[in-house]
Amino acid sequence: MNKQITLSLLLAILLQGCTITPKEVRRAVKSQNNDTTEEIKEFKEIKLRRTGTIANDFNNVNCMRKAYNTPEINDLAIGVCDTKNGKFLVFDMPQHSFFALQIWIRKRHDWSLTKAINKHAPKEDSNNPNAYIRKLCSDLKCKPSTKLRDINEIKLMVAIAKKEGFKI
């Protein structure tokens, strides 16, 4: 992408509201055009108020955080925003986030839905994993013990996106 589109994307991220550090800003620009501009280097930490859900504001349909030991997921993101709920990946398009979720699911295809949701939306992050699991089981007509490989992948991704507040 060209510099104009990259700076427009950066502005969109800033307007959505989050804390961005210079390193993260440079990474967002670098991932788009392999160039870091002087304008970007001058940014200080910026804090702005977000206007919607993390899923919609950051094109992060499943509210994914940085994926440790899964660089292929992190590489799909254009940056990280620090919110009051912690740091979340930012994607330039929701499709990239769906692809990241698909990778996450496929790497854990032998996991039960319960194990996956306890990892994806742990209680420590102020989630209610039991309610999350009940909602997904109701939507997907499956049991908590069902293996991810036995659940329709697209339906699972859509159910997670809806649960996280992404407007489909």
XYZ file of N, CA and C in Angstrom:
504
model
N 0.833 -1.186 0.000
C 0.000 0.000 0.000
C 0.874 1.245 0.000
N 0.313 2.322 -0.465
C 1.099 3.545 -0.492
C 1.031 4.275 0.839
N 1.845 5.305 0.964
C 1.960 6.046 2.222
C 0.632 6.685 2.616
N -0.109 7.224 1.657
C -1.376 7.877 1.939
C -2.375 6.909 2.586
N -2.504 5.722 2.044
C -3.430 4.742 2.600
C -2.974 4.316 3.989
N -1.684 4.142 4.164
C -1.153 3.726 5.458
C -1.429 4.774 6.520
N -1.205 6.032 6.216
C -1.459 7.088 7.191
C -2.954 7.218 7.470
N -3.795 6.984 6.476
C -5.245 6.999 6.683
C -5.649 5.878 7.632
N -5.048 4.715 7.451
C -5.331 3.583 8.322
C -4.892 3.897 9.745
N -3.727 4.488 9.891
C -3.239 4.863 11.213
C -4.194 5.852 11.867
N -4.650 6.836 11.127
C -5.582 7.815 11.657
C -6.864 7.130 12.103
N -7.347 6.181 11.317
C -8.553 5.439 11.688
C -8.356 4.708 13.008
N -7.199 4.101 13.199
C -6.902 3.399 14.455
C -6.903 4.392 15.613
N -6.256 5.535 15.415
C -6.187 6.542 16.472
C -7.567 7.068 16.834
N -8.406 7.285 15.851
C -9.730 7.810 16.104
C -10.615 6.810 16.820
N -10.345 5.532 16.652
C -11.127 4.521 17.347
C -10.823 4.538 18.836
N -9.652 4.992 19.194
C -9.317 5.163 20.588
C -8.576 4.006 21.195
N -7.318 4.214 21.472
C -6.500 3.224 22.138
C -5.183 3.907 22.465
N -4.314 3.203 23.100
C -2.984 3.720 23.356
C -2.049 3.074 22.360
N -1.327 3.889 21.634
C -0.383 3.370 20.656
C 0.991 3.921 20.994
N 1.963 3.064 21.081
C 3.326 3.508 21.336
C 4.058 3.633 20.007
N 5.134 4.426 19.948
C 5.848 4.605 18.679
C 6.254 3.300 18.014
N 6.689 2.320 18.787
C 7.096 1.043 18.208
C 5.932 0.392 17.467
N 4.755 0.417 18.106
C 3.592 -0.189 17.485
C 3.160 0.585 16.252
N 3.266 1.901 16.292
C 2.909 2.718 15.140
C 3.853 2.417 13.995
N 5.152 2.364 14.279
C 6.119 2.063 13.226
C 5.847 0.673 12.650
N 5.502 -0.286 13.504
C 5.214 -1.632 13.015
C 4.013 -1.613 12.075
N 2.987 -0.840 12.436
C 1.797 -0.762 11.583
C 2.154 -0.209 10.213
N 2.969 0.813 10.175
C 3.361 1.400 8.889
C 4.282 0.451 8.143
N 5.222 -0.134 8.865
C 6.190 -1.014 8.218
C 5.507 -2.220 7.585
N 4.494 -2.740 8.235
C 3.831 -3.913 7.681
C 3.090 -3.584 6.392
N 2.797 -2.331 6.172
C 2.079 -1.948 4.971
C 3.003 -1.647 3.794
N 4.111 -0.922 4.058
C 4.929 -0.500 2.913
C 6.436 -0.592 3.156
N 6.829 -1.314 4.220
C 8.248 -1.511 4.538
C 9.025 -0.203 4.643
N 8.359 0.846 5.096
C 9.017 2.135 5.243
C 8.446 2.817 6.477
N 9.297 3.429 7.253
C 8.853 4.185 8.409
C 9.127 5.654 8.130
N 8.106 6.457 8.212
C 8.265 7.872 7.881
C 8.683 8.671 9.099
N 9.265 9.847 8.855
C 9.672 10.730 9.947
C 8.454 11.162 10.758
N 7.329 11.391 10.081
C 6.120 11.816 10.782
C 5.749 10.807 11.859
N 5.827 9.539 11.537
C 5.455 8.492 12.475
C 6.443 8.432 13.635
N 7.717 8.646 13.368
C 8.718 8.581 14.433
C 8.494 9.665 15.486
N 7.803 10.734 15.118
C 7.577 11.839 16.045
C 6.414 11.599 16.997
N 5.613 10.555 16.770
C 4.477 10.284 17.635
C 4.954 9.957 19.040
N 4.247 10.472 20.000
C 4.436 10.087 21.394
C 3.279 9.149 21.720
N 3.251 8.642 22.933
C 2.136 7.784 23.295
C 0.855 8.607 23.238
N -0.164 8.065 22.612
C -1.423 8.771 22.415
C -2.530 7.948 23.049
N -3.395 8.608 23.811
C -4.533 7.911 24.403
C -5.809 8.582 23.913
N -6.673 7.776 23.335
C -7.948 8.259 22.847
C -9.039 7.299 23.280
N -10.262 7.780 23.332
C -11.392 6.962 23.739
C -11.919 6.160 22.555
N -12.145 4.869 22.767
C -12.740 4.042 21.731
C -14.225 4.309 21.663
N -14.837 3.983 20.535
C -16.252 4.270 20.361
C -17.142 3.036 20.312
N -16.587 1.862 20.184
C -17.407 0.653 20.068
C -16.737 -0.532 20.709
N -17.012 -1.711 20.170
C -16.404 -2.928 20.707
C -15.006 -3.117 20.127
N -14.187 -3.868 20.819
C -12.849 -4.206 20.327
C -12.978 -4.934 18.991
N -13.965 -5.815 18.896
C -14.166 -6.586 17.664
C -14.371 -5.667 16.458
N -15.156 -4.607 16.626
C -15.421 -3.700 15.519
C -14.363 -2.613 15.376
N -13.928 -2.036 16.482
C -12.963 -0.938 16.416
C -11.641 -1.355 15.802
N -11.195 -2.571 16.078
C -9.876 -3.022 15.642
C -9.956 -4.096 14.554
N -11.138 -4.279 13.957
C -11.337 -5.351 12.970
C -10.876 -6.690 13.537
N -11.015 -6.857 14.828
C -10.548 -8.041 15.541
C -11.778 -8.828 15.985
N -12.332 -9.628 15.071
C -13.633 -10.245 15.265
C -13.714 -11.158 16.477
N -12.600 -11.653 16.944
C -12.619 -12.554 18.098
C -11.833 -12.002 19.284
N -11.564 -10.691 19.258
C -10.860 -10.021 20.360
C -9.576 -10.761 20.723
N -8.795 -11.067 19.708
C -7.566 -11.836 19.878
C -6.433 -10.955 20.406
N -5.749 -11.495 21.370
C -4.545 -10.849 21.889
C -3.346 -11.390 21.118
N -2.178 -10.848 21.399
C -0.974 -11.350 20.749
C -0.875 -12.853 21.005
N -0.655 -13.587 19.946
C -0.612 -15.048 20.039
C 0.827 -15.505 20.224
N 1.151 -15.939 21.424
C 2.494 -16.416 21.705
C 2.683 -17.781 21.052
N 3.815 -17.994 20.485
C 4.154 -19.229 19.784
C 3.328 -19.438 18.508
N 2.686 -18.390 18.018
C 1.934 -18.480 16.768
C 2.212 -17.226 15.935
N 3.428 -17.115 15.399
C 3.782 -15.896 14.652
C 2.923 -15.677 13.417
N 2.391 -16.750 12.826
C 1.565 -16.565 11.633
C 0.287 -15.792 11.945
N -0.186 -15.864 13.183
C -1.344 -15.061 13.596
C -0.909 -13.620 13.803
N 0.159 -13.419 14.530
C 0.640 -12.060 14.797
C 0.980 -11.331 13.504
N 1.502 -12.046 12.524
C 1.887 -11.422 11.257
C 0.695 -10.922 10.455
N -0.486 -11.428 10.731
C -1.686 -10.949 10.040
C -2.149 -9.593 10.572
N -1.729 -9.264 11.789
C -2.136 -7.997 12.408
C -1.238 -6.862 11.925
N -1.783 -5.649 11.981
C -0.979 -4.477 11.615
C -0.425 -3.767 12.839
N -0.842 -4.181 14.014
C -0.349 -3.559 15.231
C -1.083 -4.083 16.444
N -0.825 -3.411 17.568
C -1.420 -3.766 18.844
C -1.904 -2.482 19.498
N -3.109 -2.505 20.041
C -3.613 -1.355 20.791
C -3.778 -1.754 22.248
N -3.370 -0.848 23.120
C -3.460 -1.072 24.548
C -4.737 -0.412 25.043
N -5.676 -1.209 25.521
C -6.941 -0.696 26.034
C -6.985 -0.893 27.540
N -8.049 -0.428 28.169
C -8.181 -0.641 29.617
C -8.298 -2.125 29.945
N -8.649 -2.940 28.950
C -8.761 -4.394 29.136
C -7.513 -5.144 28.692
N -6.457 -4.417 28.344
C -5.227 -5.056 27.906
C -4.947 -4.797 26.437
N -3.928 -5.470 25.922
C -3.492 -5.270 24.545
C -4.186 -6.252 23.609
N -4.684 -5.712 22.501
C -5.373 -6.522 21.496
C -4.756 -6.265 20.134
N -4.759 -7.303 19.309
C -4.262 -7.161 17.946
C -5.207 -6.266 17.147
N -4.631 -5.522 16.201
C -5.397 -4.677 15.293
C -5.183 -5.223 13.880
N -6.275 -5.440 13.163
C -6.212 -5.941 11.796
C -6.719 -4.865 10.850
N -6.169 -4.821 9.642
C -6.636 -3.798 8.717
C -7.981 -4.158 8.101
N -8.343 -5.438 8.113
C -9.643 -5.881 7.601
C -10.148 -7.032 8.472
N -11.455 -7.131 8.674
C -11.989 -8.242 9.464
C -11.613 -9.610 8.890
N -11.447 -9.690 7.575
C -11.099 -10.969 6.950
C -9.783 -11.511 7.503
N -8.830 -10.621 7.788
C -7.555 -11.073 8.343
C -7.748 -11.634 9.748
N -8.658 -11.045 10.483
C -8.944 -11.542 11.824
C -9.649 -12.896 11.762
N -10.571 -13.051 10.815
C -11.220 -14.364 10.646
C -10.174 -15.415 10.268
N -9.241 -15.043 9.421
C -8.188 -15.972 9.036
C -7.329 -16.339 10.250
N -7.013 -15.346 11.095
C -6.239 -15.606 12.319
C -7.003 -16.566 13.233
N -8.305 -16.357 13.355
C -9.126 -17.253 14.178
C -9.143 -18.660 13.589
N -9.217 -18.759 12.274
C -9.201 -20.064 11.613
C -7.889 -20.802 11.910
N -6.772 -20.090 11.844
C -5.475 -20.694 12.182
C -5.491 -21.180 13.623
N -5.995 -20.336 14.522
C -6.038 -20.675 15.952
C -6.861 -21.948 16.159
N -8.013 -22.023 15.526
C -8.892 -23.198 15.670
C -8.218 -24.450 15.103
N -7.643 -24.335 13.924
C -7.039 -25.516 13.285
C -5.842 -26.049 14.066
N -5.108 -25.177 14.733
C -3.969 -25.631 15.541
C -4.443 -26.345 16.809
N -5.718 -26.185 17.143
C -6.270 -26.780 18.358
C -7.440 -27.713 18.033
N -7.443 -28.311 16.863
C -8.576 -29.121 16.400
C -8.898 -30.297 17.314
N -7.926 -30.766 18.095
C -8.165 -31.881 19.020
C -8.709 -31.423 20.367
N -8.799 -30.114 20.574
C -9.304 -29.581 21.843
C -10.826 -29.653 21.869
N -11.360 -29.801 23.075
C -12.812 -29.684 23.241
C -13.183 -28.202 23.188
N -14.444 -27.933 22.941
C -14.921 -26.549 22.939
C -14.643 -25.899 24.298
N -14.843 -26.649 25.363
C -14.589 -26.127 26.713
C -13.132 -25.711 26.881
N -12.212 -26.570 26.497
C -10.787 -26.250 26.637
C -10.423 -25.028 25.788
N -10.951 -24.974 24.569
C -10.630 -23.856 23.668
C -11.141 -22.529 24.221
N -12.368 -22.509 24.707
C -12.942 -21.250 25.206
C -12.297 -20.854 26.526
N -11.949 -21.815 27.364
C -11.237 -21.471 28.602
C -9.881 -20.832 28.306
N -9.265 -21.205 27.190
C -7.992 -20.607 26.771
C -8.237 -19.265 26.067
N -9.237 -19.241 25.177
C -9.526 -18.054 24.368
C -10.123 -16.919 25.206
N -11.008 -17.241 26.127
C -11.716 -16.234 26.920
C -11.651 -16.594 28.404
N -10.438 -16.545 28.976
C -10.274 -16.998 30.364
C -10.916 -16.061 31.387
N -11.239 -16.636 32.509
C -11.827 -15.882 33.619
C -10.904 -14.736 34.061
N -9.587 -14.967 33.965
C -8.604 -13.947 34.379
C -8.724 -12.667 33.557
N -9.313 -12.749 32.366
C -9.501 -11.573 31.507
C -10.895 -10.986 31.677
N -11.521 -11.266 32.814
C -12.872 -10.772 33.123
C -13.942 -11.353 32.202
N -13.710 -12.546 31.709
C -14.705 -13.245 30.910
C -15.476 -14.209 31.801
N -16.591 -14.667 31.291
C -17.355 -15.720 31.943
C -17.333 -16.922 30.996
N -16.268 -17.751 31.084
C -16.138 -18.851 30.127
C -17.323 -19.812 30.111
N -17.944 -20.052 31.259
C -19.072 -20.984 31.297
C -20.258 -20.440 30.502
N -20.551 -19.153 30.649
C -21.641 -18.544 29.875
C -21.284 -18.514 28.386
N -20.021 -18.256 28.097
C -19.538 -18.227 26.704
C -19.739 -19.602 26.062
N -19.354 -20.646 26.782
C -19.487 -22.020 26.284
C -20.966 -22.373 26.086
N -21.812 -22.007 27.066
C -23.254 -22.285 26.943
C -23.833 -21.607 25.699
N -23.434 -20.356 25.455
C -23.935 -19.609 24.298
C -23.505 -20.291 22.993
N -22.218 -20.648 22.913
C -21.734 -21.311 21.697
C -22.413 -22.659 21.492
N -22.563 -23.423 22.562
C -23.221 -24.739 22.446
C -24.665 -24.571 21.973
N -25.340 -23.571 22.469
C -26.708 -23.305 22.038
C -26.742 -22.916 20.562
N -25.866 -22.013 20.161
C -25.826 -21.560 18.771
C -25.413 -22.671 17.805
N -24.471 -23.507 18.246
C -23.898 -24.528 17.361
C -24.543 -25.906 17.521
N -25.443 -26.025 18.487
C -26.126 -27.306 18.742
C -25.113 -28.426 18.984
N -24.208 -28.151 19.926
C -23.191 -29.146 20.273
C -23.027 -29.194 21.789
N -22.197 -30.104 22.253
C -21.909 -30.250 23.677
C -20.584 -29.571 24.002
N -20.371 -29.178 25.241
C -19.091 -28.576 25.632
C -17.897 -29.487 25.371
N -18.117 -30.789 25.379
C -17.023 -31.745 25.173
C -16.717 -31.998 23.693
N -17.512 -31.418 22.806
C -17.309 -31.634 21.365
C -15.942 -31.104 20.942
N -15.221 -31.899 20.174
C -13.909 -31.482 19.655
C -14.106 -30.420 18.571
N -13.177 -29.489 18.498
C -13.272 -28.427 17.497
C -13.353 -28.988 16.081
N -12.646 -30.092 15.814
C -12.667 -30.690 14.473
C -14.047 -31.186 14.080
N -14.923 -31.414 15.081
C -16.262 -31.931 14.811
C -17.327 -30.820 14.730
N -16.881 -29.578 14.800
C -17.786 -28.430 14.709
C -17.536 -27.748 13.366
N -18.589 -27.324 12.699
C -18.442 -26.596 11.455
C -17.610 -25.343 11.726
N -16.447 -25.271 11.094
C -15.479 -24.209 11.362
C -16.045 -22.805 11.115
N -16.737 -22.625 10.008
C -17.298 -21.313 9.673
C -18.354 -20.906 10.692
N -19.230 -21.842 11.049
C -20.260 -21.535 12.051
C -19.633 -21.199 13.404
N -18.571 -21.903 13.768
C -17.881 -21.627 15.016
C -17.271 -20.229 14.993
N -16.610 -19.875 13.893
C -15.992 -18.548 13.804
C -17.044 -17.441 13.866
N -18.162 -17.643 13.187
C -19.231 -16.645 13.212
C -19.827 -16.536 14.609
N -20.037 -17.665 15.283
C -20.591 -17.649 16.640
C -19.652 -16.924 17.602
N -18.349 -17.152 17.484
C -17.379 -16.458 18.339
C -17.392 -14.967 18.031
N -17.405 -14.608 16.755
C -17.418 -13.187 16.374
C -18.658 -12.486 16.939
N -19.810 -13.127 16.824
C -21.046 -12.530 17.367
C -20.955 -12.381 18.880
N -20.438 -13.426 19.545
C -20.308 -13.379 21.006
C -19.389 -12.248 21.434
N -18.376 -11.960 20.624
C -17.420 -10.893 20.958
C -17.919 -9.503 20.554
N -19.097 -9.446 19.954
C -19.679 -8.152 19.633
C -19.427 -7.654 18.224
N -18.897 -8.510 17.347
C -18.664 -8.095 15.966
C -19.990 -8.078 15.226
N -20.242 -6.991 14.519
C -21.494 -6.867 13.763
C -21.309 -7.516 12.402
N -21.971 -8.634 12.186
C -21.839 -9.371 10.932
C -22.951 -8.954 9.979
